[in-house]
């Protein structure tokens, strides 16, 4: 059974940094592209970033490009999202998810809440 | 990049059927989309992918009551024999070479 377990969320002040992790199990991690999706309180889903399986190509939504960095450690089956220069509008639950061949999300994690507030 | 449009809300009676729509923007009518369900207070759950042809591929454990279809730039999710647990937000998703987008979501109320 595929399981994705996010961690690292919390309360930070504007301008600070935070690193999210997503531990994967039940899959050959290196064989899959992965993605981060966020959901602000009471709002819809927003794609944040994606990373390919082994070649580590990375992609970002414009609002986080230059501030967030997605990475992965295939030896640890773990996905990361390094977030810097955080803003109030980055407040959201962050989900990691697996991308199935062909492009869509097929498995989601349970999410981790990031709150940016002074 | 593609844009997905969904109605903000829908409602249907217990035991009836409902058809939710996800519309692809002009120039993107051939795109595959995915449907996801998010029950209140829960993480999203993937339901299926729907192709331009109308073929759909459901995830494991998704009940037979859920089906997909397509017409032109519209992709549909049909839920038959509605149950109380189907009350949820439903999002469609599509993707391009270096981006992916979600529709605004449809809040389904089971009466």
mmCIF file of C-alpha atoms in Angstrom:
data_model
loop_
_atom_site.group_PDB
_atom_site.id
_atom_site.type_symbol
_atom_site.label_atom_id
_atom_site.label_comp_id
_atom_site.label_asym_id
_atom_site.label_seq_id
_atom_site.Cartn_x
_atom_site.Cartn_y
_atom_site.Cartn_z
ATOM 1 C CA UNK A 1 0.000 0.000 0.000
ATOM 2 C CA UNK A 2 1.327 3.393 -1.006
ATOM 3 C CA UNK A 3 1.733 5.755 1.934
ATOM 4 C CA UNK A 4 2.913 9.357 1.891
ATOM 5 C CA UNK A 5 3.576 11.015 5.247
ATOM 6 C CA UNK A 6 4.308 14.741 5.381
ATOM 7 C CA UNK A 7 6.023 16.480 8.266
ATOM 8 C CA UNK A 8 7.718 19.756 9.084
ATOM 9 C CA UNK A 9 4.798 22.160 9.137
ATOM 10 C CA UNK A 10 4.293 24.736 11.835
ATOM 11 C CA UNK A 11 3.990 28.409 12.728
ATOM 12 C CA UNK A 12 6.636 30.751 11.361
ATOM 13 C CA UNK A 13 6.987 34.499 11.012
ATOM 14 C CA UNK A 14 7.011 36.288 7.654
ATOM 15 C CA UNK A 15 10.411 36.117 6.005
ATOM 16 C CA UNK A 16 11.432 32.929 7.785
ATOM 17 C CA UNK A 17 12.173 29.512 6.296
ATOM 18 C CA UNK A 18 10.771 26.028 6.738
ATOM 19 C CA UNK A 19 11.500 22.610 5.230
ATOM 20 C CA UNK A 20 8.743 20.111 4.603
ATOM 21 C CA UNK A 21 9.408 16.390 4.215
ATOM 22 C CA UNK A 22 7.314 13.614 2.708
ATOM 23 C CA UNK A 23 8.309 10.052 3.560
ATOM 24 C CA UNK A 24 7.099 7.527 0.996
ATOM 25 C CA UNK A 25 6.558 3.808 1.440
ATOM 26 C CA UNK A 26 4.952 1.010 -0.540
ATOM 27 C CA UNK A 27 6.356 2.165 -3.877
ATOM 28 C CA UNK A 28 9.595 2.236 -5.855
ATOM 29 C CA UNK A 29 10.129 5.878 -5.057
ATOM 30 C CA UNK A 30 12.690 6.678 -7.740
ATOM 31 C CA UNK A 31 10.289 5.472 -10.420
ATOM 32 C CA UNK A 32 7.781 8.238 -9.874
ATOM 33 C CA UNK A 33 7.582 11.976 -10.334
ATOM 34 C CA UNK A 34 6.256 13.698 -7.222
ATOM 35 C CA UNK A 35 4.487 16.943 -6.542
ATOM 36 C CA UNK A 36 3.476 19.388 -3.803
ATOM 37 C CA UNK A 37 -0.027 20.855 -3.748
ATOM 38 C CA UNK A 38 -1.306 23.356 -1.194
ATOM 39 C CA UNK A 39 -4.689 24.428 0.083
ATOM 40 C CA UNK A 40 -5.205 27.716 1.889
ATOM 41 C CA UNK A 41 -7.833 27.620 4.649
ATOM 42 C CA UNK A 42 -11.293 27.380 3.098
ATOM 43 C CA UNK A 43 -9.897 27.556 -0.441
ATOM 44 C CA UNK A 44 -9.275 25.187 -3.328
ATOM 45 C CA UNK A 45 -6.246 23.188 -4.363
ATOM 46 C CA UNK A 46 -3.207 24.929 -5.835
ATOM 47 C CA UNK A 47 -0.259 23.205 -7.493
ATOM 48 C CA UNK A 48 3.073 24.346 -6.042
ATOM 49 C CA UNK A 49 5.915 22.299 -7.511
ATOM 50 C CA UNK A 50 6.832 19.007 -9.168
ATOM 51 C CA UNK A 51 9.995 16.955 -9.593
ATOM 52 C CA UNK A 52 10.759 14.116 -11.974
ATOM 53 C CA UNK A 53 11.723 10.658 -10.753
ATOM 54 C CA UNK A 54 15.377 10.145 -11.469
ATOM 55 C CA UNK A 55 16.495 13.053 -13.611
ATOM 56 C CA UNK A 56 15.339 15.598 -11.009
ATOM 57 C CA UNK A 57 13.828 18.113 -13.384
ATOM 58 C CA UNK A 58 11.921 20.636 -11.294
ATOM 59 C CA UNK A 59 8.928 22.883 -11.952
ATOM 60 C CA UNK A 60 7.275 25.649 -9.931
ATOM 61 C CA UNK A 61 4.215 27.851 -9.910
ATOM 62 C CA UNK A 62 5.226 31.456 -10.552
ATOM 63 C CA UNK A 63 4.281 32.643 -7.050
ATOM 64 C CA UNK A 64 6.912 30.448 -5.362
ATOM 65 C CA UNK A 65 9.654 30.295 -7.996
ATOM 66 C CA UNK A 66 12.885 31.604 -6.508
ATOM 67 C CA UNK A 67 11.643 31.136 -2.921
ATOM 68 C CA UNK A 68 10.809 27.410 -2.775
ATOM 69 C CA UNK A 69 13.035 24.496 -3.766
ATOM 70 C CA UNK A 70 11.776 20.976 -4.351
ATOM 71 C CA UNK A 71 14.181 18.079 -4.016
ATOM 72 C CA UNK A 72 14.245 14.366 -3.346
ATOM 73 C CA UNK A 73 16.488 11.739 -1.798
ATOM 74 C CA UNK A 74 15.682 8.488 -3.568
ATOM 75 C CA UNK A 75 17.897 6.535 -1.164
ATOM 76 C CA UNK A 76 15.611 7.642 1.670
ATOM 77 C CA UNK A 77 12.363 7.592 -0.351
ATOM 78 C CA UNK A 78 11.771 11.151 0.790
ATOM 79 C CA UNK A 79 10.525 14.286 -0.954
ATOM 80 C CA UNK A 80 11.350 17.761 0.343
ATOM 81 C CA UNK A 81 10.114 21.307 -0.051
ATOM 82 C CA UNK A 82 12.472 23.996 1.205
ATOM 83 C CA UNK A 83 10.499 27.198 1.676
ATOM 84 C CA UNK A 84 12.177 30.546 2.262
ATOM 85 C CA UNK A 85 11.067 34.187 2.457
ATOM 86 C CA UNK A 86 7.685 32.940 3.584
ATOM 87 C CA UNK A 87 4.680 35.223 3.239
ATOM 88 C CA UNK A 88 1.260 35.277 4.864
ATOM 89 C CA UNK A 89 -0.234 34.073 1.582
ATOM 90 C CA UNK A 90 1.830 30.870 1.829
ATOM 91 C CA UNK A 91 -0.328 29.820 4.779
ATOM 92 C CA UNK A 92 -1.890 26.524 3.750
ATOM 93 C CA UNK A 93 -1.990 22.797 4.228
ATOM 94 C CA UNK A 94 0.710 21.309 2.032
ATOM 95 C CA UNK A 95 0.118 17.897 0.474
ATOM 96 C CA UNK A 96 2.656 15.720 -1.249
ATOM 97 C CA UNK A 97 1.360 13.467 -3.981
ATOM 98 C CA UNK A 98 2.555 10.853 -6.439
ATOM 99 C CA UNK A 99 2.272 11.423 -10.168
ATOM 100 C CA UNK A 100 1.252 8.397 -12.179
ATOM 101 C CA UNK A 101 2.733 7.741 -15.597
ATOM 102 C CA UNK A 102 0.869 10.001 -17.990
ATOM 103 C CA UNK A 103 0.711 12.836 -15.521
ATOM 104 C CA UNK A 104 -2.123 12.767 -13.018
ATOM 105 C CA UNK A 105 -1.988 12.474 -9.241
ATOM 106 C CA UNK A 106 -2.926 9.033 -7.993
ATOM 107 C CA UNK A 107 -1.950 9.102 -4.327
ATOM 108 C CA UNK A 108 -2.070 11.928 -1.768
ATOM 109 C CA UNK A 109 -0.495 12.367 1.639
ATOM 110 C CA UNK A 110 -2.494 13.539 4.656
ATOM 111 C CA UNK A 111 -1.003 17.045 4.595
ATOM 112 C CA UNK A 112 0.952 19.312 6.927
ATOM 113 C CA UNK A 113 -0.172 22.794 7.964
ATOM 114 C CA UNK A 114 2.082 25.789 7.477
ATOM 115 C CA UNK A 115 1.033 29.044 9.130
ATOM 116 C CA UNK A 116 2.917 32.238 8.364
ATOM 117 C CA UNK A 117 2.012 34.950 10.847
ATOM 118 C CA UNK A 118 3.627 37.517 13.096
ATOM 119 C CA UNK B 1 -1.522 26.935 -19.960
ATOM 120 C CA UNK B 2 -4.882 25.166 -19.570
ATOM 121 C CA UNK B 3 -7.684 26.503 -17.362
ATOM 122 C CA UNK B 4 -10.332 24.270 -15.777
ATOM 123 C CA UNK B 5 -13.808 25.561 -14.959
ATOM 124 C CA UNK B 6 -16.161 23.903 -12.493
ATOM 125 C CA UNK B 7 -19.501 24.951 -11.033
ATOM 126 C CA UNK B 8 -19.047 26.020 -7.429
ATOM 127 C CA UNK B 9 -21.869 23.883 -6.092
ATOM 128 C CA UNK B 10 -24.242 21.049 -6.913
ATOM 129 C CA UNK B 11 -26.887 19.141 -5.017
ATOM 130 C CA UNK B 12 -28.842 15.945 -5.480
ATOM 131 C CA UNK B 13 -31.007 13.636 -3.397
ATOM 132 C CA UNK B 14 -29.887 10.528 -1.594
ATOM 133 C CA UNK B 15 -30.104 7.556 -3.956
ATOM 134 C CA UNK B 16 -30.233 9.689 -7.111
ATOM 135 C CA UNK B 17 -27.491 10.471 -9.645
ATOM 136 C CA UNK B 18 -25.472 13.614 -10.261
ATOM 137 C CA UNK B 19 -23.142 14.628 -13.117
ATOM 138 C CA UNK B 20 -20.364 17.080 -12.345
ATOM 139 C CA UNK B 21 -18.672 19.009 -15.152
ATOM 140 C CA UNK B 22 -15.085 20.137 -15.674
ATOM 141 C CA UNK B 23 -14.559 22.349 -18.731
ATOM 142 C CA UNK B 24 -11.196 22.730 -20.428
ATOM 143 C CA UNK B 25 -10.206 26.096 -21.839
ATOM 144 C CA UNK B 26 -10.029 26.854 -25.553
ATOM 145 C CA UNK B 27 -7.118 25.131 -27.239
ATOM 146 C CA UNK B 28 -6.896 22.438 -24.588
ATOM 147 C CA UNK B 29 -9.929 20.315 -25.414
ATOM 148 C CA UNK B 30 -7.853 17.154 -25.954
ATOM 149 C CA UNK B 31 -6.347 17.100 -22.474
ATOM 150 C CA UNK B 32 -6.754 14.258 -20.020
ATOM 151 C CA UNK B 33 -8.107 15.281 -16.633
ATOM 152 C CA UNK B 34 -8.206 13.627 -13.239
ATOM 153 C CA UNK B 35 -11.002 13.809 -10.671
ATOM 154 C CA UNK B 36 -10.324 14.022 -6.941
ATOM 155 C CA UNK B 37 -12.684 13.881 -3.977
ATOM 156 C CA UNK B 38 -12.107 15.741 -0.721
ATOM 157 C CA UNK B 39 -14.427 14.896 2.138
ATOM 158 C CA UNK B 40 -14.782 17.468 4.928
ATOM 159 C CA UNK B 41 -11.627 17.755 7.010
ATOM 160 C CA UNK B 42 -9.812 15.099 4.989
ATOM 161 C CA UNK B 43 -7.018 14.989 2.449
ATOM 162 C CA UNK B 44 -7.990 14.651 -1.210
ATOM 163 C CA UNK B 45 -8.450 11.198 -2.698
ATOM 164 C CA UNK B 46 -7.904 10.362 -6.352
ATOM 165 C CA UNK B 47 -10.929 8.940 -8.163
ATOM 166 C CA UNK B 48 -10.142 8.548 -11.850
ATOM 167 C CA UNK B 49 -8.629 9.881 -15.032
ATOM 168 C CA UNK B 50 -10.891 10.774 -17.974
ATOM 169 C CA UNK B 51 -9.640 10.959 -21.550
ATOM 170 C CA UNK B 52 -10.953 12.937 -24.503
ATOM 171 C CA UNK B 53 -12.450 9.712 -25.874
ATOM 172 C CA UNK B 54 -14.543 9.261 -22.749
ATOM 173 C CA UNK B 55 -12.474 6.334 -21.553
ATOM 174 C CA UNK B 56 -11.843 6.521 -17.847
ATOM 175 C CA UNK B 57 -9.490 4.708 -15.464
ATOM 176 C CA UNK B 58 -10.537 4.499 -11.813
ATOM 177 C CA UNK B 59 -8.218 4.189 -8.865
ATOM 178 C CA UNK B 60 -8.262 1.156 -6.640
ATOM 179 C CA UNK B 61 -11.141 1.026 -4.209
ATOM 180 C CA UNK B 62 -13.285 3.574 -6.026
ATOM 181 C CA UNK B 63 -16.884 2.302 -5.979
ATOM 182 C CA UNK B 64 -18.627 1.248 -9.177
ATOM 183 C CA UNK B 65 -21.104 4.088 -8.572
ATOM 184 C CA UNK B 66 -18.450 6.511 -9.867
ATOM 185 C CA UNK B 67 -17.930 6.829 -13.624
ATOM 186 C CA UNK B 68 -16.438 9.251 -16.102
ATOM 187 C CA UNK B 69 -17.278 10.506 -19.574
ATOM 188 C CA UNK B 70 -16.366 13.245 -22.018
ATOM 189 C CA UNK B 71 -17.878 15.509 -24.647
ATOM 190 C CA UNK B 72 -15.763 18.015 -26.534
ATOM 191 C CA UNK B 73 -13.909 20.133 -24.011
ATOM 192 C CA UNK B 74 -16.022 18.900 -21.106
ATOM 193 C CA UNK B 75 -15.113 16.065 -18.803
ATOM 194 C CA UNK B 76 -17.704 14.585 -16.488
ATOM 195 C CA UNK B 77 -17.897 12.722 -13.208
ATOM 196 C CA UNK B 78 -21.153 10.868 -12.645
ATOM 197 C CA UNK B 79 -22.069 9.498 -9.237
ATOM 198 C CA UNK B 80 -24.990 7.077 -9.164
ATOM 199 C CA UNK B 81 -27.040 5.953 -6.169
ATOM 200 C CA UNK B 82 -25.774 8.890 -4.114
ATOM 201 C CA UNK B 83 -24.750 8.115 -0.555
ATOM 202 C CA UNK B 84 -24.323 10.511 2.352
ATOM 203 C CA UNK B 85 -20.556 9.949 2.276
ATOM 204 C CA UNK B 86 -20.439 11.338 -1.273
ATOM 205 C CA UNK B 87 -21.036 14.813 0.156
ATOM 206 C CA UNK B 88 -17.649 16.376 -0.523
ATOM 207 C CA UNK B 89 -15.670 18.785 -2.667
ATOM 208 C CA UNK B 90 -14.728 17.476 -6.100
ATOM 209 C CA UNK B 91 -11.739 18.862 -8.001
ATOM 210 C CA UNK B 92 -10.533 18.245 -11.523
ATOM 211 C CA UNK B 93 -6.858 18.422 -12.435
ATOM 212 C CA UNK B 94 -4.912 18.603 -15.667
ATOM 213 C CA UNK B 95 -1.293 19.082 -16.598
ATOM 214 C CA UNK B 96 1.076 20.317 -19.241
ATOM 215 C CA UNK B 97 4.812 19.846 -19.778
ATOM 216 C CA UNK B 98 5.900 21.956 -16.830
ATOM 217 C CA UNK B 99 2.739 22.887 -14.978
ATOM 218 C CA UNK B 100 -0.455 21.475 -13.577
ATOM 219 C CA UNK B 101 -3.734 23.146 -12.724
ATOM 220 C CA UNK B 102 -6.829 22.468 -10.680
ATOM 221 C CA UNK B 103 -10.369 23.569 -11.191
ATOM 222 C CA UNK B 104 -11.962 25.665 -8.473
ATOM 223 C CA UNK B 105 -13.873 22.675 -7.136
ATOM 224 C CA UNK B 106 -17.537 21.739 -6.874
ATOM 225 C CA UNK B 107 -19.136 21.371 -3.454
ATOM 226 C CA UNK B 108 -21.628 18.502 -3.668
ATOM 227 C CA UNK B 109 -24.487 18.452 -1.187
ATOM 228 C CA UNK B 110 -26.501 15.257 -0.747
ATOM 229 C CA UNK B 111 -30.065 16.156 0.202
#
